[in-house]
PDB file of C-alpha atoms and ligand atoms in Angstrom:
ATOM      1  CA  MET R  19     -63.999  35.460 -13.427  1.00 45.00           C
ATOM      2  CA  LYS R  20     -61.644  32.304 -12.971  1.00 52.00           C
ATOM      3  CA  ARG R  21     -62.204  30.314 -10.303  1.00 62.00           C
ATOM      4  CA  GLY R  22     -64.966  31.879  -8.103  1.00 62.00           C
ATOM      5  CA  ILE R  23     -62.747  34.881  -8.265  1.00 60.00           C
ATOM      6  CA  THR R  24     -63.767  38.393  -9.790  1.00 57.00           C
ATOM      7  CA  LEU R  25     -60.594  39.704 -11.693  1.00 60.00           C
ATOM      8  CA  CYS R  26     -60.569  43.537 -11.851  1.00 60.00           C
ATOM      9  CA  SER R  27     -58.287  45.644 -13.129  1.00 86.00           C
ATOM     10  CA  ARG R  28     -59.772  48.888 -11.348  1.00 94.00           C
ATOM     11  CA  CYS R  29     -58.249  49.993  -8.274  1.00 96.00           C
ATOM     12  CA  PHE R  30     -60.051  49.089  -5.800  1.00 96.00           C
ATOM     13  CA  LEU R  31     -59.093  51.981  -3.395  1.00 96.00           C
ATOM     14  CA  CYS R  32     -60.451  54.768  -5.343  1.00 96.00           C
ATOM     15  CA  GLY R  33     -61.857  52.670  -8.651  1.00 95.00           C
ATOM     16  CA  GLU R  34     -60.430  55.348 -11.014  1.00 95.00           C
ATOM     17  CA  THR R  35     -57.476  53.990 -12.575  1.00 94.00           C
ATOM     18  CA  LEU R  36     -56.101  50.412 -13.462  1.00 94.00           C
ATOM     19  CA  GLU R  37     -54.415  48.786 -10.669  1.00 94.00           C
ATOM     20  CA  ASN R  38     -50.616  47.886 -10.523  1.00 95.00           C
ATOM     21  CA  VAL R  39     -48.632  48.192  -7.825  1.00 96.00           C
ATOM     22  CA  ASN R  40     -47.186  51.519  -8.027  1.00 97.00           C
ATOM     23  CA  HIS R  41     -50.229  53.070  -8.164  1.00 97.00           C
ATOM     24  CA  LEU R  42     -51.921  50.854  -5.570  1.00 97.00           C
ATOM     25  CA  PHE R  43     -48.769  51.844  -3.369  1.00 97.00           C
ATOM     26  CA  LEU R  44     -47.477  55.453  -4.474  1.00 97.00           C
ATOM     27  CA  HIS R  45     -50.088  57.134  -6.578  1.00 97.00           C
ATOM     28  CA  CYS R  46     -53.663  55.899  -5.415  1.00 97.00           C
ATOM     29  CA  LYS R  47     -55.781  59.045  -3.888  1.00 96.00           C
ATOM     30  CA  TYR R  48     -56.346  56.934  -1.131  1.00 96.00           C
ATOM     31  CA  THR R  49     -52.922  55.669  -0.314  1.00 97.00           C
ATOM     32  CA  GLN R  50     -51.663  59.429  -0.769  1.00 96.00           C
ATOM     33  CA  GLN R  51     -53.408  60.120   2.421  1.00 96.00           C
ATOM     34  CA  LEU R  52     -51.847  57.747   4.608  1.00 96.00           C
ATOM     35  CA  TRP R  53     -48.414  58.985   3.309  1.00 95.00           C
ATOM     36  CA  ARG R  54     -49.342  62.575   4.224  1.00 94.00           C
ATOM     37  CA  ILE R  55     -50.125  61.633   7.648  1.00 93.00           C
ATOM     38  CA  PHE R  56     -46.518  60.896   8.181  1.00 90.00           C
ATOM     39  CA  LEU R  57     -44.681  63.235   5.626  1.00 90.00           C
ATOM     40  CA  SER R  58     -46.918  66.176   7.144  1.00 89.00           C
ATOM     41  CA  HIS R  59     -45.840  65.261  10.700  1.00 85.00           C
ATOM     42  CA  LYS R  60     -42.273  65.463   9.647  1.00 80.00           C
ATOM     43  CA  GLY R  61     -42.107  68.291   7.580  1.00 82.00           C
ATOM     44  CA  ILE R  62     -41.114  66.609   4.951  1.00 82.00           C
ATOM     45  CA  SER R  63     -41.935  67.918   1.510  1.00 83.00           C
ATOM     46  CA  TRP R  64     -41.492  64.995  -0.920  1.00 85.00           C
ATOM     47  CA  THR R  65     -42.366  64.542  -4.680  1.00 89.00           C
ATOM     48  CA  MET R  66     -44.011  60.937  -4.257  1.00 93.00           C
ATOM     49  CA  PRO R  67     -41.491  58.724  -7.601  1.00 95.00           C
ATOM     50  CA  GLY R  68     -43.360  56.998 -10.137  1.00 96.00           C
ATOM     51  CA  LYS R  69     -41.909  53.435  -8.708  1.00 97.00           C
ATOM     52  CA  VAL R  70     -41.848  51.703  -6.053  1.00 97.00           C
ATOM     53  CA  SER R  71     -38.177  50.513  -5.601  1.00 96.00           C
ATOM     54  CA  GLU R  72     -37.329  54.720  -6.465  1.00 97.00           C
ATOM     55  CA  ALA R  73     -40.100  55.292  -3.404  1.00 96.00           C
ATOM     56  CA  LEU R  74     -37.733  53.267  -1.225  1.00 94.00           C
ATOM     57  CA  LYS R  75     -34.684  54.573  -1.991  1.00 94.00           C
ATOM     58  CA  SER R  76     -35.976  58.299  -1.836  1.00 92.00           C
ATOM     59  CA  TRP R  77     -37.639  57.325   1.765  1.00 92.00           C
ATOM     60  CA  GLU R  78     -34.193  56.437   3.080  1.00 90.00           C
ATOM     61  CA  GLU R  79     -32.526  59.540   1.813  1.00 88.00           C
ATOM     62  CA  ALA R  80     -35.376  61.458   3.335  1.00 85.00           C
ATOM     63  CA  GLY R  81     -34.646  59.760   6.770  1.00 80.00           C
ATOM     64  CA  VAL R  82     -31.138  59.896   6.484  1.00 75.00           C
ATOM     65  CA  LEU R  83     -31.487  62.496   9.603  1.00 74.00           C
ATOM     66  CA  ALA R  84     -33.890  60.414  11.330  1.00 73.00           C
ATOM     67  CA  LYS R  85     -33.806  59.652  14.984  1.00 76.00           C
ATOM     68  CA  ASP R  86     -34.468  56.175  14.661  1.00 79.00           C
ATOM     69  CA  ARG R  87     -33.855  54.799  11.510  1.00 83.00           C
ATOM     70  CA  GLY R  88     -35.727  51.170  12.327  1.00 83.00           C
ATOM     71  CA  ARG R  89     -38.831  52.924  13.094  1.00 86.00           C
ATOM     72  CA  TRP R  90     -38.133  55.168   9.889  1.00 89.00           C
ATOM     73  CA  ARG R  91     -38.169  51.809   7.851  1.00 91.00           C
ATOM     74  CA  LEU R  92     -41.167  50.491   9.432  1.00 93.00           C
ATOM     75  CA  ILE R  93     -43.194  53.731   8.272  1.00 94.00           C
ATOM     76  CA  PRO R  94     -43.597  52.279   4.657  1.00 96.00           C
ATOM     77  CA  ALA R  95     -44.201  48.739   5.421  1.00 96.00           C
ATOM     78  CA  SER R  96     -47.047  49.551   7.783  1.00 96.00           C
ATOM     79  CA  ILE R  97     -48.219  51.977   4.488  1.00 97.00           C
ATOM     80  CA  TRP R  98     -47.986  49.207   2.374  1.00 98.00           C
ATOM     81  CA  TRP R  99     -49.508  46.781   4.750  1.00 97.00           C
ATOM     82  CA  ALA R 100     -52.796  48.586   5.753  1.00 97.00           C
ATOM     83  CA  ILE R 101     -53.296  49.358   2.113  1.00 98.00           C
ATOM     84  CA  TRP R 102     -53.138  46.000   1.181  1.00 98.00           C
ATOM     85  CA  LYS R 103     -55.231  44.529   3.701  1.00 97.00           C
ATOM     86  CA  GLU R 104     -58.048  47.173   2.887  1.00 98.00           C
ATOM     87  CA  ARG R 105     -57.550  45.990  -0.706  1.00 97.00           C
ATOM     88  CA  ASN R 106     -57.585  42.723  -0.232  1.00 97.00           C
ATOM     89  CA  SER R 107     -61.174  43.456   1.890  1.00 97.00           C
ATOM     90  CA  ARG R 108     -62.600  45.507  -0.656  1.00 96.00           C
ATOM     91  CA  CYS R 109     -61.647  42.379  -3.459  1.00 94.00           C
ATOM     92  CA  PHE R 110     -62.510  39.299  -1.484  1.00 95.00           C
ATOM     93  CA  GLU R 111     -64.896  40.015   1.319  1.00 97.00           C
ATOM     94  CA  SER R 112     -66.990  43.279  -0.347  1.00 96.00           C
ATOM     95  CA  ILE R 113     -65.861  44.998   3.036  1.00 97.00           C
ATOM     96  CA  GLU R 114     -65.022  48.856   2.337  1.00 97.00           C
ATOM     97  CA  ASN R 115     -63.418  50.516   5.543  1.00 96.00           C
ATOM     98  CA  SER R 116     -63.165  54.355   5.674  1.00 96.00           C
ATOM     99  CA  VAL R 117     -60.150  55.844   5.284  1.00 95.00           C
ATOM    100  CA  GLN R 118     -60.066  57.396   8.639  1.00 96.00           C
ATOM    101  CA  LYS R 119     -60.148  53.768   9.848  1.00 97.00           C
ATOM    102  CA  VAL R 120     -57.075  52.165   7.546  1.00 97.00           C
ATOM    103  CA  LYS R 121     -55.273  55.623   8.664  1.00 97.00           C
ATOM    104  CA  LEU R 122     -55.539  54.414  12.334  1.00 97.00           C
ATOM    105  CA  ASN R 123     -54.890  50.753  11.464  1.00 96.00           C
ATOM    106  CA  CYS R 124     -51.672  51.723   9.557  1.00 96.00           C
ATOM    107  CA  ILE R 125     -50.807  53.708  12.787  1.00 96.00           C
ATOM    108  CA  LEU R 126     -51.555  50.912  15.406  1.00 96.00           C
ATOM    109  CA  LEU R 127     -49.755  48.883  12.866  1.00 96.00           C
ATOM    110  CA  LEU R 128     -46.731  50.769  13.371  1.00 95.00           C
ATOM    111  CA  CYS R 129     -46.713  51.448  17.205  1.00 94.00           C
ATOM    112  CA  PHE R 130     -47.047  47.380  17.057  1.00 94.00           C
ATOM    113  CA  TRP R 131     -44.107  47.102  15.300  1.00 92.00           C
ATOM    114  CA  CYS R 132     -42.165  49.625  16.852  1.00 90.00           C
ATOM    115  CA  VAL R 133     -42.748  47.736  20.553  1.00 89.00           C
ATOM    116  CA  ILE R 134     -42.085  44.293  19.289  1.00 86.00           C
ATOM    117  CA  SER R 135     -38.631  46.092  17.546  1.00 80.00           C
ATOM    118  CA  TYR R 136     -37.544  47.376  20.511  1.00 76.00           C
ATOM    119  CA  THR R 137     -38.459  44.938  22.682  1.00 83.00           C
ATOM    120  CA  GLN R 138     -36.614  42.097  21.043  1.00 79.00           C
ATOM    121  CA  MET R 139     -33.735  44.845  21.219  1.00 76.00           C
ATOM    122  CA  ILE R 140     -34.335  44.949  24.653  1.00 80.00           C
ATOM    123  CA  LEU R 141     -34.080  41.221  25.317  1.00 81.00           C
ATOM    124  CA  SER R 142     -31.401  40.600  23.459  1.00 80.00           C
ATOM    125  CA  LEU R 143     -29.087  43.367  25.780  1.00 74.00           C
TER     126      LEU R 143
HETATM  127 ZN1   ZN M  11     -56.374  54.020  -6.734  1.00 75.11          ZN
END
């Protein structure tokens, strides 16, 4: 306990292992469900790399043929933002959302960012 905040080394999403950035954003079984949304939608067979930096590099390579590279690059960010928000909701507010709700939040966030991106592109013409 430090400054009224409980420090927990367990993953707030699965509770099965120690929390670190690579587990939280790549390997947690909870997070894996968000990755699967996009991988299965695109029909991509992808082995999750060990580190976040490797995942970004691998994701970039997997998106070489993507129609819209900008949208492609937003996908990891939307997954990680949705996971980070859910992790903090559980950690600091003791509010636990279903994985379905986090998936929906992730997709809505991605759509929102895409709309902003296109709006900025149009306005810059
Ligand atoms: Zn976990």
